[in-house]
Amino acid sequence: MRKVSTPVITIIVIAICLFLAGCSQAQNKSDPAVATTSTDLLKADWDEVASQAKGQTVNMYMWGGSESINRYMDEWVAPRLKEDYEVTLQRVPVNDINDTVNKLLAEKQVNKKEGSVDLIWINGENFKNAKEQDLLWGSFDKQLPNFNQYIDANAPDIKDDFGLPTEGFEAPWGKAQFVFIYDSNKIKNPPTSMTQLAAWVKQNPGKFTYPAPPDFTGSAFVRQALYETTGGYQHYMKPLDSDSLTPKLSPLWDYLNSMETSLWREGKTYPESLAKLDQLYANGEVWMTMGYDPARASNEIKKGTFPASTRTFVLEAGTLANTHYLSIPFNSTHQAGAMVAINFMLSPDAQIAKFDPLNWGEDMSLDLQKLSPEDQKRVSEIDRGIATLPAGELASHRLPELPSAYVDVLDNGWLEYVAK
């Protein structure tokens, strides 16, 4: 057997190491998940982000309780994202996004660096909890071309989420506004204030109710009443001080209790969800329902669920309005793909399609004045349905949401001072 000299062995070892390193680099370049972790995407130019996103599958965790929203995502967004950007969007439906936040928190606690959640639909208390627990990736919104071109980043309802500065950790996807829904055959002149609403309830016993907090819609109804019974929203646009807040809430509890015996079933029980309230309305047991989607009534008319005489109204002093957002978790393995998906969902085409009630019907997060004349014309030509208020009327009656810390206090107060 021929003996091989030490220098030759050394050369061979070095050659093998270089070969393996080259293979590893080649593999990393072809593996989108690996490439994402090798570059600081928060500073990369957009072409590099888009390049790294190609071939990635983005798991988007979102509330899955709306057939129209799910259809918009699966049949409109996902196919175009795949065709135009080679990014696969996998919608993961959840009942409550708080469950997803808790999942991320558990992964954070065990230092799980590669998670299964790439993109999350979020706002309000869930965003507050995720941000405070460092569950979100970073300030990415200024990296998105469509954010920079079409979003009014300084608008109060964009830069703050339930009173908490977003600081770029989430990008605005859409806007919602609280509206009352009523049967115009039964209510000729709907109330224009919470005071008038209470009077109407007492004149029409059994024909009104609201979901029991902490249901999202029921909680919003209580906050709406808070504004009008305690002097307006301006008092609450500051950090929560529980001690000083408690005495201020007495007029709210008095207001809600004053009409309780005139509610459906004499206020002895409340619908546990908006779906239950909608069912009572559809069956004619109550004459009003409510919710955060101004176009929902028109959609329900088209589906035959609500009577054709259904219409909507807002109060003269305004109604609650908020923005919902898209964010990227700290341990997303496909951050580039998530950024491309979000940027696409902020495009005029995607937002205008979402504005159309044939797809979803909710308000855009884009600034209408930043759109091209052609796109503005497209928006103006969309028929949002007979029961949907004009966009201008809604916009002129938007009221900001309370900082999220107030929500639990009000929900618990309702249980203590009204439900009992």
Coordinates of C-alpha atoms in Angstrom, one line a residue:
M1 CA 0.0 0.0 0.0
R2 CA 1.4 3.4 -1.1
K3 CA 1.9 5.9 1.7
V4 CA 0.3 9.4 1.1
S5 CA 2.4 12.3 2.4
T6 CA 1.0 14.7 5.1
P7 CA 1.0 17.8 2.7
V8 CA -1.1 15.9 0.2
I9 CA -3.6 14.9 2.9
T10 CA -3.9 18.5 4.0
I11 CA -4.6 19.7 0.5
I12 CA -7.3 17.0 0.1
V13 CA -9.0 18.0 3.4
I14 CA -9.0 21.7 2.4
A15 CA -10.4 20.8 -1.0
I16 CA -13.2 18.8 0.6
C17 CA -14.0 21.6 3.0
L18 CA -14.2 24.1 0.2
F19 CA -16.4 21.8 -1.8
L20 CA -18.8 21.3 1.1
A21 CA -18.9 25.0 1.8
G22 CA -19.8 25.7 -1.8
C23 CA -22.5 23.2 -1.8
S24 CA -23.9 24.7 1.4
Q25 CA -23.9 28.2 -0.1
A26 CA -25.6 27.0 -3.2
Q27 CA -28.2 25.2 -1.1
N28 CA -28.8 28.3 1.0
K29 CA -29.3 30.4 -2.1
S30 CA -31.9 28.0 -3.5
D31 CA -33.7 27.6 -0.1
P32 CA -36.0 30.6 0.5
A33 CA -36.4 29.9 4.2
V34 CA -32.6 29.9 4.7
A35 CA -32.1 32.9 2.5
T36 CA -34.6 34.9 4.5
T37 CA -32.5 34.5 7.7
S38 CA -29.2 35.4 5.9
T39 CA -30.2 39.0 5.1
D40 CA -31.4 41.9 7.1
L41 CA -34.7 42.4 5.2
L42 CA -35.5 45.5 7.2
K43 CA -32.8 47.3 5.4
A44 CA -32.7 45.4 2.0
D45 CA -34.0 47.0 -1.2
W46 CA -37.3 45.8 -2.4
D47 CA -36.0 43.8 -5.4
E48 CA -34.0 41.7 -3.0
V49 CA -37.0 41.1 -0.8
A50 CA -39.1 40.1 -3.7
S51 CA -36.3 37.8 -5.0
Q52 CA -36.0 36.0 -1.7
A53 CA -39.8 35.6 -1.4
K54 CA -40.0 33.6 -4.6
G55 CA -40.9 30.0 -3.8
Q56 CA -41.9 30.6 -0.2
T57 CA -45.2 29.5 1.4
V58 CA -46.6 32.0 3.8
N59 CA -48.8 30.7 6.6
M60 CA -51.3 33.5 7.4
Y61 CA -53.2 33.1 10.7
M62 CA -56.5 35.0 10.7
W63 CA -60.0 34.9 12.0
G64 CA -61.9 32.5 9.8
G65 CA -65.5 33.2 10.7
S66 CA -66.6 35.1 7.6
E67 CA -67.4 33.2 4.4
S68 CA -67.0 36.3 2.2
I69 CA -63.5 37.2 3.7
N70 CA -62.3 33.6 3.3
R71 CA -63.5 33.6 -0.3
Y72 CA -61.7 36.9 -1.0
M73 CA -58.5 35.5 0.4
D74 CA -58.7 32.0 -1.2
E75 CA -60.1 33.0 -4.6
W76 CA -58.8 36.5 -5.2
V77 CA -55.7 37.2 -3.2
A78 CA -53.9 33.8 -3.1
P79 CA -54.1 33.0 -6.9
R80 CA -52.7 36.4 -7.9
L81 CA -50.0 36.4 -5.3
K82 CA -48.9 33.0 -6.6
E83 CA -49.0 34.0 -10.3
D84 CA -47.4 37.4 -10.0
Y85 CA -44.9 36.9 -7.2
E86 CA -44.4 33.1 -6.9
V87 CA -45.5 33.2 -3.2
T88 CA -48.0 30.7 -1.9
L89 CA -50.4 32.0 0.7
Q90 CA -51.8 29.4 3.1
R91 CA -54.7 30.7 5.1
V92 CA -54.9 29.3 8.6
P93 CA -58.3 30.0 10.1
V94 CA -58.6 30.6 13.9
N95 CA -61.6 31.4 16.1
D96 CA -59.8 34.0 18.1
I97 CA -56.4 35.6 17.2
N98 CA -55.6 35.8 20.9
D99 CA -55.0 32.0 20.6
T100 CA -52.3 32.7 18.0
V101 CA -50.8 35.4 20.2
N102 CA -50.6 32.9 23.1
K103 CA -49.0 30.4 20.7
L104 CA -46.3 32.9 19.8
L105 CA -45.8 33.7 23.5
A106 CA -45.3 30.0 24.3
E107 CA -42.8 29.7 21.4
K108 CA -40.9 32.8 22.7
Q109 CA -40.6 31.3 26.2
V110 CA -39.0 28.1 24.8
N111 CA -36.8 30.1 22.4
K112 CA -38.4 28.5 19.3
K113 CA -36.6 30.4 16.5
E114 CA -38.5 28.8 13.5
G115 CA -42.2 29.2 14.0
S116 CA -45.2 28.2 11.8
V117 CA -46.9 31.6 11.9
D118 CA -45.5 33.9 9.1
L119 CA -48.3 36.5 8.9
I120 CA -51.0 37.5 11.4
W121 CA -54.2 39.6 11.1
I122 CA -54.3 41.7 14.3
N123 CA -55.3 44.9 16.1
G124 CA -56.3 46.3 19.4
E125 CA -55.6 44.3 22.6
N126 CA -53.9 41.5 20.7
F127 CA -51.5 43.9 19.1
K128 CA -50.8 45.5 22.4
N129 CA -50.0 42.2 24.0
A130 CA -47.9 41.0 21.1
K131 CA -45.9 44.2 21.0
E132 CA -45.3 44.4 24.7
Q133 CA -44.2 40.7 24.8
D134 CA -41.7 41.2 21.9
L135 CA -43.7 38.7 19.7
L136 CA -43.4 40.8 16.6
W137 CA -40.5 40.9 14.1
G138 CA -39.7 44.5 13.6
S139 CA -40.6 47.9 12.1
F140 CA -41.2 46.8 8.5
D141 CA -43.9 49.1 7.1
K142 CA -41.6 51.6 5.5
Q143 CA -40.0 48.8 3.5
L144 CA -43.3 48.3 1.6
P145 CA -43.6 50.3 -1.6
N146 CA -47.4 50.4 -1.5
F147 CA -47.4 51.6 2.1
N148 CA -45.1 54.5 1.1
Q149 CA -47.1 55.4 -2.0
Y150 CA -50.7 55.0 -0.9
I151 CA -51.0 55.1 2.9
D152 CA -51.3 58.3 5.0
A153 CA -48.9 57.2 7.7
N154 CA -49.6 60.2 9.8
A155 CA -53.4 59.8 10.0
P156 CA -54.4 59.2 13.7
D157 CA -56.4 56.1 12.9
I158 CA -53.3 54.6 11.0
K159 CA -50.4 55.5 13.3
D160 CA -52.2 54.5 16.5
D161 CA -54.0 51.1 17.1
F162 CA -56.5 51.5 19.9
G163 CA -54.3 54.3 21.3
L164 CA -51.0 52.4 21.0
P165 CA -48.4 53.7 18.4
T166 CA -47.8 51.0 15.8
E167 CA -44.2 52.1 15.2
G168 CA -44.2 50.1 11.9
F169 CA -44.7 46.7 13.6
E170 CA -47.9 46.3 11.6
A171 CA -49.3 47.6 8.3
P172 CA -52.9 48.8 7.9
W173 CA -55.0 46.4 5.9
G174 CA -58.5 47.9 6.3
K175 CA -60.9 50.0 8.2
A176 CA -64.1 49.2 10.1
Q177 CA -66.8 51.5 11.5
F178 CA -69.6 50.8 13.9
V179 CA -73.1 51.1 12.3
F180 CA -76.6 50.4 13.5
I181 CA -78.7 48.2 11.3
Y182 CA -82.5 48.5 11.3
D183 CA -85.7 47.5 9.4
S184 CA -87.0 50.7 7.7
N185 CA -90.5 49.2 7.4
K186 CA -90.7 49.1 11.2
I187 CA -88.6 52.1 12.2
K188 CA -89.4 55.2 10.1
N189 CA -87.1 57.6 11.9
P190 CA -84.1 55.9 13.5
P191 CA -82.5 57.5 16.6
T192 CA -79.6 59.9 16.0
S193 CA -78.1 59.8 19.5
M194 CA -77.8 57.3 22.4
T195 CA -80.3 59.4 24.3
Q196 CA -82.8 59.0 21.5
L197 CA -82.0 55.3 21.3
A198 CA -82.9 54.7 25.0
A199 CA -86.2 56.6 24.5
W200 CA -87.0 54.4 21.4
V201 CA -86.2 51.2 23.3
K202 CA -88.6 52.2 26.1
Q203 CA -91.3 53.0 23.5
N204 CA -90.8 49.7 21.7
P205 CA -90.2 47.1 24.5
G206 CA -88.6 43.8 23.5
K207 CA -87.4 45.0 20.1
F208 CA -83.8 45.9 20.9
T209 CA -80.8 44.2 22.6
Y210 CA -77.1 43.9 22.2
P211 CA -74.6 41.1 22.6
A212 CA -73.2 40.6 26.1
P213 CA -69.7 41.8 26.6
P214 CA -67.0 40.7 26.3
D215 CA -68.4 39.8 22.9
F216 CA -66.5 42.2 20.5
T217 CA -69.7 43.9 19.2
G218 CA -71.4 44.1 22.6
S219 CA -68.2 45.6 24.1
A220 CA -68.2 48.2 21.3
F221 CA -71.8 49.1 22.0
V222 CA -70.9 49.8 25.6
R223 CA -68.0 52.0 24.5
Q224 CA -70.3 53.9 22.1
A225 CA -72.6 54.5 25.0
L226 CA -69.7 55.6 27.2
Y227 CA -68.8 58.4 24.8
E228 CA -72.2 60.0 24.7
T229 CA -73.1 59.6 28.4
T230 CA -69.8 60.9 29.9
G231 CA -68.9 63.9 27.7
G232 CA -67.2 62.5 24.6
Y233 CA -64.1 60.4 23.7
Q234 CA -61.6 63.2 24.4
H235 CA -61.6 62.3 28.1
Y236 CA -60.2 58.8 27.4
M237 CA -57.4 59.4 24.9
K238 CA -54.8 59.0 27.6
P239 CA -53.3 56.2 29.6
L240 CA -55.8 54.4 31.9
D241 CA -56.0 55.6 35.5
S242 CA -58.4 53.1 37.1
D243 CA -59.0 55.0 40.3
S244 CA -60.1 58.2 38.6
L245 CA -62.0 56.3 35.9
T246 CA -64.4 54.4 38.2
P247 CA -66.5 57.4 39.3
K248 CA -66.7 58.7 35.8
L249 CA -68.5 55.5 34.7
S250 CA -71.6 55.9 36.8
P251 CA -73.6 57.7 34.1
L252 CA -72.8 54.8 31.7
W253 CA -74.1 52.1 34.0
D254 CA -77.2 54.2 34.8
Y255 CA -77.9 54.6 31.1
L256 CA -77.6 50.9 30.3
N257 CA -79.7 49.9 33.4
S258 CA -82.4 52.5 32.6
M259 CA -83.4 50.6 29.5
E260 CA -82.6 47.1 30.6
T261 CA -86.2 46.0 31.4
S262 CA -87.3 47.2 28.0
L263 CA -84.8 45.1 26.1
W264 CA -85.5 41.7 24.5
R265 CA -86.6 39.2 27.1
E266 CA -86.7 42.1 29.6
G267 CA -82.9 42.2 29.8
K268 CA -82.8 39.0 31.8
T269 CA -80.6 37.5 29.1
Y270 CA -78.5 38.8 26.3
P271 CA -77.4 37.3 23.0
E272 CA -73.9 35.8 23.5
S273 CA -72.7 36.8 20.0
L274 CA -73.3 39.1 17.0
A275 CA -74.4 36.0 15.1
K276 CA -77.2 35.4 17.6
L277 CA -78.3 39.0 17.5
D278 CA -78.3 38.8 13.7
Q279 CA -80.5 35.8 13.9
L280 CA -83.0 37.6 16.2
Y281 CA -83.1 40.4 13.7
A282 CA -83.5 38.2 10.7
N283 CA -86.4 36.4 12.5
G284 CA -88.1 39.7 13.3
E285 CA -87.8 39.3 17.1
V286 CA -85.8 42.5 17.3
W287 CA -85.8 45.4 14.9
M288 CA -82.2 46.4 15.1
T289 CA -78.8 44.8 15.0
M290 CA -75.3 46.4 14.7
G291 CA -71.7 45.8 13.8
Y292 CA -68.4 47.0 12.6
D293 CA -68.9 46.3 8.9
P294 CA -70.8 49.1 7.1
A295 CA -71.5 46.9 4.0
R296 CA -72.6 43.8 5.9
A297 CA -76.3 44.7 5.8
S298 CA -76.3 45.0 2.0
N299 CA -74.5 41.7 1.7
E300 CA -77.1 40.0 4.0
I301 CA -79.9 41.5 1.9
K302 CA -78.3 40.0 -1.2
K303 CA -78.0 36.6 0.5
G304 CA -81.7 36.8 1.6
T305 CA -80.8 36.7 5.3
F306 CA -82.0 40.2 6.1
P307 CA -85.2 41.8 4.9
A308 CA -85.0 44.0 1.8
S309 CA -86.1 46.9 3.9
T310 CA -82.9 46.8 6.0
R311 CA -80.9 50.0 6.2
T312 CA -78.1 51.4 8.3
F313 CA -77.4 54.6 10.3
V314 CA -74.7 56.3 12.3
L315 CA -75.2 58.7 15.2
E316 CA -74.9 62.4 14.7
A317 CA -72.0 62.6 17.2
G318 CA -70.2 59.8 15.3
T319 CA -69.5 56.1 15.8
L320 CA -66.5 54.1 16.7
A321 CA -64.0 53.4 14.0
N322 CA -60.8 51.5 13.9
T323 CA -58.1 50.1 11.6
H324 CA -57.0 46.4 11.5
Y325 CA -53.5 45.4 10.5
L326 CA -51.2 42.8 9.2
S327 CA -48.0 41.9 11.1
I328 CA -45.1 39.5 11.0
P329 CA -44.2 37.4 14.1
F330 CA -40.7 37.4 15.6
N331 CA -40.0 33.8 14.5
S332 CA -41.5 33.8 11.0
T333 CA -39.4 31.6 8.7
H334 CA -40.7 33.3 5.6
Q335 CA -40.4 37.0 6.4
A336 CA -39.7 38.0 2.8
G337 CA -42.8 36.2 1.6
A338 CA -44.8 37.8 4.3
M339 CA -43.6 41.2 3.3
V340 CA -44.5 40.6 -0.4
A341 CA -47.9 39.3 0.6
I342 CA -48.6 42.3 2.8
N343 CA -47.4 44.7 0.1
F344 CA -49.7 43.0 -2.5
M345 CA -52.7 43.3 -0.1
L346 CA -52.0 47.0 0.1
S347 CA -52.0 47.5 -3.6
P348 CA -54.8 49.5 -5.2
D349 CA -56.0 46.5 -7.1
A350 CA -56.3 44.3 -4.0
Q351 CA -57.8 47.1 -1.9
I352 CA -60.4 48.1 -4.5
A353 CA -61.4 44.5 -4.9
K354 CA -61.7 44.2 -1.1
F355 CA -63.9 47.4 -1.1
D356 CA -66.3 45.7 -3.5
P357 CA -69.1 43.9 -1.6
L358 CA -69.0 41.2 -4.2
N359 CA -65.7 40.2 -2.6
W360 CA -65.7 41.6 1.0
G361 CA -67.1 45.2 1.1
E362 CA -65.0 46.8 3.8
D363 CA -63.3 50.2 3.7
M364 CA -59.8 50.6 2.3
S365 CA -56.8 51.5 4.4
L366 CA -55.5 53.5 1.4
D367 CA -55.8 57.3 1.2
L368 CA -58.2 57.9 -1.6
Q369 CA -56.4 61.1 -2.6
K370 CA -53.2 59.2 -3.2
L371 CA -54.8 57.0 -5.8
S372 CA -54.6 57.7 -9.5
P373 CA -57.7 59.4 -11.1
E374 CA -58.4 56.0 -12.8
D375 CA -58.4 54.1 -9.5
Q376 CA -60.5 56.8 -7.9
K377 CA -63.0 56.4 -10.6
R378 CA -63.0 52.6 -10.1
V379 CA -63.8 53.2 -6.4
S380 CA -66.6 55.6 -7.1
E381 CA -68.3 53.2 -9.6
I382 CA -68.5 50.4 -7.1
D383 CA -72.1 49.7 -5.9
R384 CA -71.8 48.9 -2.2
G385 CA -75.4 48.1 -1.9
I386 CA -78.6 49.8 -1.0
A387 CA -78.1 49.6 2.8
T388 CA -74.5 50.9 2.8
L389 CA -74.0 54.6 3.7
P390 CA -71.9 56.7 1.4
A391 CA -68.2 56.6 2.1
G392 CA -68.1 60.4 2.8
E393 CA -70.9 60.1 5.4
L394 CA -69.1 57.3 7.2
A395 CA -65.7 59.2 7.1
S396 CA -67.2 62.3 8.5
H397 CA -68.6 60.4 11.5
R398 CA -65.6 58.4 12.5
L399 CA -64.6 58.4 16.2
P400 CA -61.3 57.0 17.6
E401 CA -61.3 53.9 19.7
L402 CA -60.3 53.9 23.3
P403 CA -56.8 52.8 24.3
S404 CA -57.1 49.1 24.6
A405 CA -56.4 49.1 28.4
Y406 CA -59.9 50.5 28.9
V407 CA -61.7 47.6 27.2
D408 CA -61.3 45.0 29.9
V409 CA -62.2 47.6 32.6
L410 CA -65.5 48.3 30.8
D411 CA -66.2 44.7 30.0
N412 CA -65.7 43.7 33.7
G413 CA -67.7 46.8 34.8
W414 CA -70.6 45.8 32.6
L415 CA -70.6 42.3 34.2
E416 CA -70.5 43.8 37.7
Y417 CA -72.9 46.8 37.4
V418 CA -75.3 45.8 34.6
A419 CA -75.4 42.0 34.1
K420 CA -75.8 41.3 37.9

